[in-house]
XYZ file of C-alpha atoms in Angstrom:
590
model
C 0.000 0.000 0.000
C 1.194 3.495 -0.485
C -0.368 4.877 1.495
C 2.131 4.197 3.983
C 5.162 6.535 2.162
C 2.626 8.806 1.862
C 1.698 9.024 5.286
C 4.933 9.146 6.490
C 5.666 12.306 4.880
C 2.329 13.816 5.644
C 3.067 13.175 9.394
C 6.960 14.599 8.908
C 5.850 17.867 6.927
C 2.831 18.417 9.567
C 5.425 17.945 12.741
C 8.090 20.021 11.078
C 5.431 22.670 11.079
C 4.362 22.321 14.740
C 7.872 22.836 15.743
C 8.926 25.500 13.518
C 5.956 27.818 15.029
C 6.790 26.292 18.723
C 10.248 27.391 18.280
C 9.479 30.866 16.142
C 6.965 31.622 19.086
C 9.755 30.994 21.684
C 12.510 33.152 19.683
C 9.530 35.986 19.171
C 8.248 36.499 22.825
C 12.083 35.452 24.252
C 11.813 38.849 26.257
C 8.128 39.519 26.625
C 6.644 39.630 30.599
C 10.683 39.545 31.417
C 11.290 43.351 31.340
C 10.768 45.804 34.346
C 11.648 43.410 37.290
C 9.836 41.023 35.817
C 10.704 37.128 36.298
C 11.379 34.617 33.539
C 9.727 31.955 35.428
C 6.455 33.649 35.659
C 6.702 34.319 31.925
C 6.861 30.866 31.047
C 4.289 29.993 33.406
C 1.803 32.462 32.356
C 3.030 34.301 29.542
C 3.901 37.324 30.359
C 0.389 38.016 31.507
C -0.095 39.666 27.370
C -1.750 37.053 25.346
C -3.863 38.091 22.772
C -7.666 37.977 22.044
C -7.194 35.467 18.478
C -4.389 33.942 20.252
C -5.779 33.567 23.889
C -9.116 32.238 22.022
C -7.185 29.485 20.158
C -5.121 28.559 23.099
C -8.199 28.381 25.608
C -10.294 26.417 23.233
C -7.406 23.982 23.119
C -7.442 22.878 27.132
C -10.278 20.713 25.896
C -10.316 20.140 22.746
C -8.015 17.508 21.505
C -7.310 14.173 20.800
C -9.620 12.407 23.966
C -11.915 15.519 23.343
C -12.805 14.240 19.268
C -12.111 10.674 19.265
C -14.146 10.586 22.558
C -17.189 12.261 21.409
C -17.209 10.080 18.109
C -17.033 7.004 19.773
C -19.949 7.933 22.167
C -22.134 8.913 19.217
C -20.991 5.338 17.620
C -21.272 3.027 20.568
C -25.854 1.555 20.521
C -25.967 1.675 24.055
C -25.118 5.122 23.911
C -25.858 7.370 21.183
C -25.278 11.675 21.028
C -27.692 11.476 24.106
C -24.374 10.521 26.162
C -22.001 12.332 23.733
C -21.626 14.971 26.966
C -18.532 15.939 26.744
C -19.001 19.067 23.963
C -21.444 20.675 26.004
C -20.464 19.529 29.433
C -16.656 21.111 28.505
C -18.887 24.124 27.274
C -20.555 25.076 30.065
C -17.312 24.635 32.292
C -15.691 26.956 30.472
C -19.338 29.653 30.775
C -19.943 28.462 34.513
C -15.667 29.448 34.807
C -15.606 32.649 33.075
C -18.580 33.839 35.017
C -17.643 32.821 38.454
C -13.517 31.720 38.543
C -11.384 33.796 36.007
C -12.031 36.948 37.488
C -11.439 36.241 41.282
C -8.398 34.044 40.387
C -7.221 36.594 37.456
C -7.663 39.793 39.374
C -6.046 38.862 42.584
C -2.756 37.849 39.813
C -2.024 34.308 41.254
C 0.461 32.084 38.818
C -0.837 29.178 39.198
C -4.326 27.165 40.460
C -2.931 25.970 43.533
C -1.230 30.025 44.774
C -4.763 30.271 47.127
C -4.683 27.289 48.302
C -1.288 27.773 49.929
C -2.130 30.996 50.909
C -4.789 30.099 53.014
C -4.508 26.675 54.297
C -0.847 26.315 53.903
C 2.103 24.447 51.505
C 1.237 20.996 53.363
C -2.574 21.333 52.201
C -0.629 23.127 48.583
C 1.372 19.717 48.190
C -1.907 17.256 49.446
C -3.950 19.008 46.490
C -1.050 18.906 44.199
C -1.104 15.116 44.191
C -4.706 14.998 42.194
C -4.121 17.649 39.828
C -0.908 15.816 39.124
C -2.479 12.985 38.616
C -5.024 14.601 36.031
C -2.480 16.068 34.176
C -0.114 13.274 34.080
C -2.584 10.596 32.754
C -4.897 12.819 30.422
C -1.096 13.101 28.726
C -0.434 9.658 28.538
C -3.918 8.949 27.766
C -4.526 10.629 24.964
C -0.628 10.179 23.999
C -1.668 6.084 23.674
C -4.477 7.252 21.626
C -2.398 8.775 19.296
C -0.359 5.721 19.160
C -3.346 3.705 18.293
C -4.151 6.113 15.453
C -1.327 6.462 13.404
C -1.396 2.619 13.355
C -4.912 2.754 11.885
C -3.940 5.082 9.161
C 0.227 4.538 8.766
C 1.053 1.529 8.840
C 4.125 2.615 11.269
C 5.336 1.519 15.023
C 3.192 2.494 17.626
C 6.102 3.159 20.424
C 7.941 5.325 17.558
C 5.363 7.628 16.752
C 4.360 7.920 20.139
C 7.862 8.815 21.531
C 8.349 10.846 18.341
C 5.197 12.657 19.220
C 5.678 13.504 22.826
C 9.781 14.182 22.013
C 8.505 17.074 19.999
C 5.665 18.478 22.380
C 8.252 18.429 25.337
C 10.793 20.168 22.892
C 8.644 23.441 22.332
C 7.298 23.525 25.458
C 10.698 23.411 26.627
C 11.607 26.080 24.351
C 9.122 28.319 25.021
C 6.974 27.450 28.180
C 3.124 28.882 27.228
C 4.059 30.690 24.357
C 4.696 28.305 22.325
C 1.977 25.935 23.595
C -0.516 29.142 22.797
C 0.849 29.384 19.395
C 1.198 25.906 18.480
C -2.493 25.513 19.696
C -3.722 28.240 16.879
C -2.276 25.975 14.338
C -3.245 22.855 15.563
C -7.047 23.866 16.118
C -6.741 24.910 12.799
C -5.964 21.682 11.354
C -8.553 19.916 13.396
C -11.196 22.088 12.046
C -10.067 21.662 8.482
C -8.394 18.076 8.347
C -12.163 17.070 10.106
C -14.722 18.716 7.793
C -12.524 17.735 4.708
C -12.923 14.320 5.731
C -16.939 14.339 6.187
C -17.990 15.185 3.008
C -16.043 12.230 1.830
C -16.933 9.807 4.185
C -20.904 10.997 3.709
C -20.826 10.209 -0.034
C -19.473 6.675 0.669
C -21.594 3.913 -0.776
C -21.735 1.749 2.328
C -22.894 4.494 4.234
C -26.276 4.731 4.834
C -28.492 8.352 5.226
C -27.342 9.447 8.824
C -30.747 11.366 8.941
C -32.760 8.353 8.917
C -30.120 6.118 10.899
C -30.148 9.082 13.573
C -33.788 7.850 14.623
C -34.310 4.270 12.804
C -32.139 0.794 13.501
C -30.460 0.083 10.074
C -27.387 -1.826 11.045
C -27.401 -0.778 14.952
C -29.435 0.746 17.473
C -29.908 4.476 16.362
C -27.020 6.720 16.743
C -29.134 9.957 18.787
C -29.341 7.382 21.517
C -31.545 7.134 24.682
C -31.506 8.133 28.061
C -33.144 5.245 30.129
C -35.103 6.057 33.304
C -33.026 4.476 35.770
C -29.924 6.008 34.456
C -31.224 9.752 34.130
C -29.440 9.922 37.721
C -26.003 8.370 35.759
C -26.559 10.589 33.194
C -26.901 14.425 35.312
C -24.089 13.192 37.678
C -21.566 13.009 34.862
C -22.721 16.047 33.309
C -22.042 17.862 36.457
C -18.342 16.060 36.665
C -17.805 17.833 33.096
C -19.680 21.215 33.932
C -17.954 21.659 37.085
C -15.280 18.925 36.793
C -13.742 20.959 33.820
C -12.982 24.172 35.745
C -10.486 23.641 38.761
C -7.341 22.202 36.295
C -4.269 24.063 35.732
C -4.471 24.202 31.776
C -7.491 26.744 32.467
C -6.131 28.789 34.871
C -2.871 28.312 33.153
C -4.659 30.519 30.290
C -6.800 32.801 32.772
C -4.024 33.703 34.274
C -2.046 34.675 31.156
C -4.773 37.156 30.091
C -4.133 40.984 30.669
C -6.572 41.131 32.698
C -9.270 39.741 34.475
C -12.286 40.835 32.090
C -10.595 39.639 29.452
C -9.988 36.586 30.824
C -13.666 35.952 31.266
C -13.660 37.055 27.206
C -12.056 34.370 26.486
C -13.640 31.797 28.431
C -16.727 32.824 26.518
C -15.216 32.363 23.119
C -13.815 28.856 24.153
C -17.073 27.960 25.390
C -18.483 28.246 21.495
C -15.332 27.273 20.013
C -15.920 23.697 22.022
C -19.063 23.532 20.469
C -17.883 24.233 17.047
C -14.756 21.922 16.897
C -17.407 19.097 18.015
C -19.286 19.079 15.014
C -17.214 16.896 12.916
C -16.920 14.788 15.567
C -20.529 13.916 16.136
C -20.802 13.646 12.675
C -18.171 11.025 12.038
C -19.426 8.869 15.000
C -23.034 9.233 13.401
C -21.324 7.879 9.703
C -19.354 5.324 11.655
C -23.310 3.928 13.134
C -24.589 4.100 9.607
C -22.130 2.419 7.805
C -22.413 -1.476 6.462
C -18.694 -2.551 7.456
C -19.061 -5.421 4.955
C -18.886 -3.366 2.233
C -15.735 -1.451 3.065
C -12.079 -2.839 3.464
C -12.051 -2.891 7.282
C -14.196 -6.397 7.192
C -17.458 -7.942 7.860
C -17.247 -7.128 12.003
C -18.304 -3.668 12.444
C -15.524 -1.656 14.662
C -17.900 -2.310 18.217
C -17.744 -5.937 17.583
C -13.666 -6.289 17.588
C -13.529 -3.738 20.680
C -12.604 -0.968 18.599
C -15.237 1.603 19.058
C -12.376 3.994 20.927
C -10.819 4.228 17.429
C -13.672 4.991 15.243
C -12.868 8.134 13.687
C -9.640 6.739 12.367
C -11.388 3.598 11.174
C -13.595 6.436 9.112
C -10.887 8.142 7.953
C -8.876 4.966 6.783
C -12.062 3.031 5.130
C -14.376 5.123 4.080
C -12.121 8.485 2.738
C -9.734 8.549 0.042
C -6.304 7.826 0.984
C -5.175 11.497 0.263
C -8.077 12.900 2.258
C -7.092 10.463 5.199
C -4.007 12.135 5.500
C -5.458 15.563 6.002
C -7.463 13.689 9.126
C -4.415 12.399 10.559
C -2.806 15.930 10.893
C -6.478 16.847 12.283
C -5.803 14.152 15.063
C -2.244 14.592 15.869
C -3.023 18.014 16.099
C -5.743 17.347 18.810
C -3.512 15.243 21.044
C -0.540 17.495 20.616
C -2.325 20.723 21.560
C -3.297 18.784 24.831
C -0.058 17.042 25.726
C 1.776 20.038 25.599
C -0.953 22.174 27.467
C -0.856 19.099 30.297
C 3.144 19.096 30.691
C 3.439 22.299 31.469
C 0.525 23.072 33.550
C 2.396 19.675 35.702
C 5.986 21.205 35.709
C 4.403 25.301 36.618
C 2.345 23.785 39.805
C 5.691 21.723 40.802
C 8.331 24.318 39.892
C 5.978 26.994 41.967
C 3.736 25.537 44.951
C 6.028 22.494 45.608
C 10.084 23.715 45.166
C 9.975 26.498 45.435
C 7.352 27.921 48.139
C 7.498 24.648 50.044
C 10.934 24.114 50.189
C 13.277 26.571 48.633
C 11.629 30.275 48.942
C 15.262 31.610 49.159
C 15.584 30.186 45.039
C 16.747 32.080 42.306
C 14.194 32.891 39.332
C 16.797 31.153 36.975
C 16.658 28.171 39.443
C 12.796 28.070 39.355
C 13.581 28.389 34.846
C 15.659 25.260 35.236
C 13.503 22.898 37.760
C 11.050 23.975 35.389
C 12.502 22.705 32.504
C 13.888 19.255 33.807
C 9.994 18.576 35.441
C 8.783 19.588 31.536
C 11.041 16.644 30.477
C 10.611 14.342 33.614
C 6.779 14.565 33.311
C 6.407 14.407 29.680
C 8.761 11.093 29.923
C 6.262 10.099 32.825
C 3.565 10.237 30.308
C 5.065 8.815 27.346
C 6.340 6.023 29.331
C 2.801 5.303 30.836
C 1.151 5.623 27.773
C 3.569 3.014 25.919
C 3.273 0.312 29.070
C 0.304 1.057 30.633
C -3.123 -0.611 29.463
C -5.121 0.790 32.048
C -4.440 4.143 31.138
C -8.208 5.527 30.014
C -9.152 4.326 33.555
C -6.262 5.998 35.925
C -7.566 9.118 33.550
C -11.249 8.731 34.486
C -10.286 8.261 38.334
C -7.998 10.882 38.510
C -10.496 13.091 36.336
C -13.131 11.975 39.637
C -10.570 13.177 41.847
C -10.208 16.815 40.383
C -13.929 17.159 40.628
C -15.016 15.629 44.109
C -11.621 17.123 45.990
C -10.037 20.117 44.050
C -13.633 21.905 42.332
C -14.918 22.084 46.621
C -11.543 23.280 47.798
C -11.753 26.312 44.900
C -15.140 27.204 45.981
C -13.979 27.285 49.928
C -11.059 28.713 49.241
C -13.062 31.871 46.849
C -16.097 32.530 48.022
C -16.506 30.979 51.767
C -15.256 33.440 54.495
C -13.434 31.737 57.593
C -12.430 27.757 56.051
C -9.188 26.821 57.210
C -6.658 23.679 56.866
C -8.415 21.551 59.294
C -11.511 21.754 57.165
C -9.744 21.672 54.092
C -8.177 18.252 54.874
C -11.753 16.758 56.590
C -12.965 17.838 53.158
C -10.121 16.475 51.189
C -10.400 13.083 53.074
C -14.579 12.738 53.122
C -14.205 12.941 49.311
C -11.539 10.617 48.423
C -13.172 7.946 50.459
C -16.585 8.386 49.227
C -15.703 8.547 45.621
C -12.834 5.712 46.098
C -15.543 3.360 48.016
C -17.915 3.645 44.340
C -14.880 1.683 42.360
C -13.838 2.245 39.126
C -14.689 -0.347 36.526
C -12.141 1.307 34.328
C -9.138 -0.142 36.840
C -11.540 -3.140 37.842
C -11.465 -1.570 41.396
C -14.609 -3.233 43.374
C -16.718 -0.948 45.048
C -16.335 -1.172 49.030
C -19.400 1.302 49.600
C -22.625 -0.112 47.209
C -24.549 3.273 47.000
C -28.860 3.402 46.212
C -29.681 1.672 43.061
C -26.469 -0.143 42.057
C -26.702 -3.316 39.541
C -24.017 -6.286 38.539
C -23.777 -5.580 34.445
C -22.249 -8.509 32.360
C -19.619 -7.387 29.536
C -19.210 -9.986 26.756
C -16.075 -9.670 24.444
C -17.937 -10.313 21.423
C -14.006 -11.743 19.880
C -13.068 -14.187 22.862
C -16.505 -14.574 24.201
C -15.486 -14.409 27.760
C -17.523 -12.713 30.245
C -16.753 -9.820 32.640
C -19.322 -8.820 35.566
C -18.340 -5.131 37.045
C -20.751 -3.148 39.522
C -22.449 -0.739 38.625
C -23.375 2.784 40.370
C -26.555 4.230 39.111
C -26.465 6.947 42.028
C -24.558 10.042 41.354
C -22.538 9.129 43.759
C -19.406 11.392 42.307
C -21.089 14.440 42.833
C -22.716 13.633 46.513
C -19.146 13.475 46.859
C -18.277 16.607 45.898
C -21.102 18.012 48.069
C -20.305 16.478 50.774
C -16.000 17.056 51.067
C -17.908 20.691 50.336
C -19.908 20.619 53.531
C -16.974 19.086 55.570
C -14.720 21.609 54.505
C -17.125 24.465 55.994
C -18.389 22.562 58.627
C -14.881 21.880 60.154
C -13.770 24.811 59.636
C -16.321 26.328 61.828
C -16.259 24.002 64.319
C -12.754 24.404 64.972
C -12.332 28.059 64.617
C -15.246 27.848 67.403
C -13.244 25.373 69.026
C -9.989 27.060 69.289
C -11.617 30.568 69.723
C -14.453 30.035 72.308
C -10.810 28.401 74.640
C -12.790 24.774 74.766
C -9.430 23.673 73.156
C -6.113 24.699 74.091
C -4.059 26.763 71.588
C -1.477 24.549 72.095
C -3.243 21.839 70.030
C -3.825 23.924 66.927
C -0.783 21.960 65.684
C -1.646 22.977 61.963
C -1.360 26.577 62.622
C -4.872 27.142 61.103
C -6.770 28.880 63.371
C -5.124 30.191 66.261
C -1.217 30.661 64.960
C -3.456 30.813 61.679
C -0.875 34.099 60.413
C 2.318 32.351 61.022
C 5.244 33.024 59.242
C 4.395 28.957 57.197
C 1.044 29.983 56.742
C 1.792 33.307 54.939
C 4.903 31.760 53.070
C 6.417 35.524 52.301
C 2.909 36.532 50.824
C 3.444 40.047 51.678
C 6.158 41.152 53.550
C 5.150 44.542 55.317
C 6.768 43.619 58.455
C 9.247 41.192 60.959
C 6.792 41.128 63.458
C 4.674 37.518 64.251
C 1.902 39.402 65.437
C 0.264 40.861 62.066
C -3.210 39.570 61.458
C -4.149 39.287 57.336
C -7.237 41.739 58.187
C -4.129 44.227 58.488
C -1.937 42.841 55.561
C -4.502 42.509 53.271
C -4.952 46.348 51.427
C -1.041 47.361 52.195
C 0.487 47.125 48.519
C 3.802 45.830 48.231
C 6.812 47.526 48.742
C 9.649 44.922 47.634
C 8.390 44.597 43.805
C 6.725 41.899 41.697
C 9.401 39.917 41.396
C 9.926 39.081 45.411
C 10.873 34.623 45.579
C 7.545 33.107 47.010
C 4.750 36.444 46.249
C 1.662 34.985 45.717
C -0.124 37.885 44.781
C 1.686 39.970 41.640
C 0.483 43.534 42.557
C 1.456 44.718 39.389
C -1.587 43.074 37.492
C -3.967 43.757 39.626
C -6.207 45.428 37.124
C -9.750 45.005 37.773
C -9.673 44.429 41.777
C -7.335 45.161 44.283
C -7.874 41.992 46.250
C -4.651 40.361 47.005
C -5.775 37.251 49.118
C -8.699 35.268 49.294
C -8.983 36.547 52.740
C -9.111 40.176 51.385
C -12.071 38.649 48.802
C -13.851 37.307 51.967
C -13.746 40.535 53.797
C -14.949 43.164 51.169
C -18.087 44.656 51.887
């Protein structure tokens, strides 16, 4: 077949491309955000705080859209027990981004934090920083691998090439550029990439449409021609299923680094919300294709095409249906502008991941846990070796690991039911503290851990309301696989509750440790009595050597030492839309 040469240099012209502009983006903004006292760390982290409206709109649609984002919403509009009824992700990802820009970006933009996790360790301290580092690690981390192995899988479908060589080939280049050029060049890599998603998609569907062994997806959308029809159903006793992981997207898709990565990089805070808006409809828009792919994948006779009599659900290969389209059912030359389309996708996220990983470590764990004294160029250079140990992380998972999809969908669990009730504590609820955050942190992992995870075959040790044994047949080997099933919405009862602890522990031992029913000398996290100790405050603002300064005080005095002062949460300088510094100072406006 020749389509394999061909390939080849379709995938080596495309990736010459992605690092040309990676590098060209690096060399162009080399000094921007650096000038003026400004540090080179926080310019790699958040891009000099000056990213544009076409660029800022391009790189914020990208922290969802890409390769798990497309292949993930076809394959849901595919699968017959499914349908575009549980295709949630377009909207679910859309309304994160709405529900953030109206009620995140601005609090967390305008107060000039650097990363996701700077409140956190204002407030509650670096132990409870490094505790909610772990997750969002762990989200980042395996959404990289994850959709690095689905890249893998890909390129095999349409190239006939090694899996572990493109994959490695894939991530070397991602790590290079973001290497390069921290979130400059992963914002203008991004514009490119979304570009050829959009265009390597739709020049595919037309195609694909006009193939004789697809049926009309108008009357397959509603009829059974050769499966159940692809707008799916919602059955009654999984409507509860259904809303709890809708909310898991909605609000599940706001507290990760790659957003505030972006929010944080606008110039300021309104703008910010600007661009969560446009991401919210570009979402929508780049999910088009996809839908419509996974609807021509449902409507197609298989035995007509060259992938074989067994349709792609049959041989366990629904995850890979919109490269199965673009292989079988599109002209080879037309296949090749979908492959860009998808290694595109899965680049723009990798890269977006890795160094959203490497900013939270380089920031909230070296250097304002353990070495405040560092240098900005040693924060530049732990930055750069976590880029490559984390992308290497990934990579490495993604080649050995076959449990990948699930460690994603746990850790994706863990984001929503510990880190999303942490933000909203930490934002908008005056007087939490570190004992509540960790009550909160702990009532959540358990509850969500004791409802299993098919995924990782983990049983369930807590059987919530209305939870059934479902039988899995693998239609190839015939073997059966029973797995538990949790019709309650269990993930976000979850969330409320580690919510609820959080306050209600906070309270309880303010009142505690307050009211003198508990001796100061047992406030051994410093949270409520000692609550403005030097740890606490972590050089947040230093107006004075004294131990006695209460935040109340602290919180409208501007600095005096610069921007640039090792371990300053709050970048005064940016500011531009609210002089809040704290998310104490937030709590106590009038």
């Amino acid at each position: 077949m020749t389509i394999h040469a061909e390939g080849l240099v379709a995938i080596v012209v495309f990736y010459l491309l992605i690092l040309f502009v990676g590098i060209w983006a690096a060399w162009k903004n080399k000094n921007s955000g650096v000038g003026d006292g400004g540090d080179r760390s926080e310019s790699i982290m958040v891009g000099g705080r000056d990213i544009g409206l076409f660029v800022g709109g391009f790189t914020m649609t990208a922290t969802w859209v890409g390769g798990g984002y497309i292949n993930g919403t076809a394959e849901y509009v595919y699968l017959p027990d499914f349908g575009l009824a549980w295709a949630q992700a377009p909207f679910g990802y859309a309304l994160s981004l709405v529900v953030g820009g109206l009620f995140f970006a601005k609090p967390m933009r305008s107060r000039g934090y650097v990363t996701m996790l700077d409140p956190f360790q204002q407030l509650y301290g670096k132990r409870m920083g490094g505790l909610l580092f772990i997750p969002a690690l762990m989200g980042e981390i395996f959404w990289s691998a994850a959709i690095l192995s689905a890249l893998g899988a890909t390129l095999s479908v349409i190239v006939d090439i090694n899996i572990n060589m493109s994959v490695i080939i894939s991530a070397l280049i991602a790590i290079f550029y973001t290497l390069v050029g921290g979130l400059y060049s992963v914002a203008y890599t991004d514009v490119v990439q979304l570009f050829c998603i959009f265009v390597g998609l739709w020049i595919s569907v037309p195609f694909a449409l006009s193939n004789p062994a697809v049926s009309d997806i108008g009357v397959s959308a509603k009829e059974e021609i050769y499966q159940s029809p692809w707008l799916g159903k919602i059955e009654p006793g999984d409507k509860w299923l259904w809303a709890d992981n809708f909310c898991l997207l909605m609000l599940g898709g706001i507290p990760w680094q790659v957003y505030f990565q972006r929010v944080l990089s606008a110039s300021s805070a309104t703008y910010a919300q600007v661009l969560s808006f446009l991401a919210a409809f570009g979402c929508l828009v780049m999910a088009v294709p996809s839908v419509l792919i996974g609807a021509i994948g449902a409507s197609t006779d298989w035995n007509q095409t060259t992938y074989g009599p067994l349709p792609p659900k049959d041989k366990e290969e629904s995850d890979m249906i919109l490269p199965i389209v673009l292989q079988h059912l599109c002209p080879p030359y037309v296949s090749f502008f979908g492959l860009g389309a998808v290694s595109a996708a899965v680049m723009s996220s990798a890269d977006s991941s890795i160094l959203s990983a490497s900013s939270m470590f380089a920031r909230n764990i070296y250097q304002l846990a353990f070495r405040q004294s560092a240098s900005d160029r040693e924060i530049v250079w732990v930055m750069r070796l976590t880029i490559f140990v984390f992308g290497a992380l990934a990579t490495a998972m993604a080649l050995l690991t076959g449990s990948v999809y699930g460690l994603w969908y746990l850790s994706s669990d863990l984001v929503y039911v510990i880190i999303f009730p942490q933000l909203l504590s930490v934002l908008f609820i005056k007087g939490t503290n570190t004992y509540g955050s960790v009550a909160g942190y702990i009532f959540g992992l358990l509850l969500r851990i004791g409802g299993g995870e098919p995924y990782l075959k983990l049983p369930p040790f807590i059987y919530y309301p209305g939870w059934v044994t479902q039988e899995k047949i693998h239609h190839l080997t015939g073997d059966k696989e029973y797995f538990i099933k949790q019709r309650f919405p269990f993930k976000s009862v979850s969330m409320v509750a580690s919510f609820l602890a959080n306050v209600v522990f906070s309270y309880l031992t303010k009142y505690l440790f307050e009211s003198g029913m508990l001796s100061h000398k047992y406030d051994f996290l410093d949270a409520v009595v000692s609550k403005h100790s030097k740890e606490i405050m972590d050089k947040a603002t230093l107006v004075s050597n004294h131990d006695n300064i209460i935040l109340s005080e602290m919180a409208p005095v501007k600095q005096a030492l610069g921007a640039s002062l090792a371990g300053t949460f709050a970048n005064t300088e940016v500011l531009s839309d609210d002089g809040a510094s704290s998310p104490e100072a937030f709590h106590n406006e009038d």
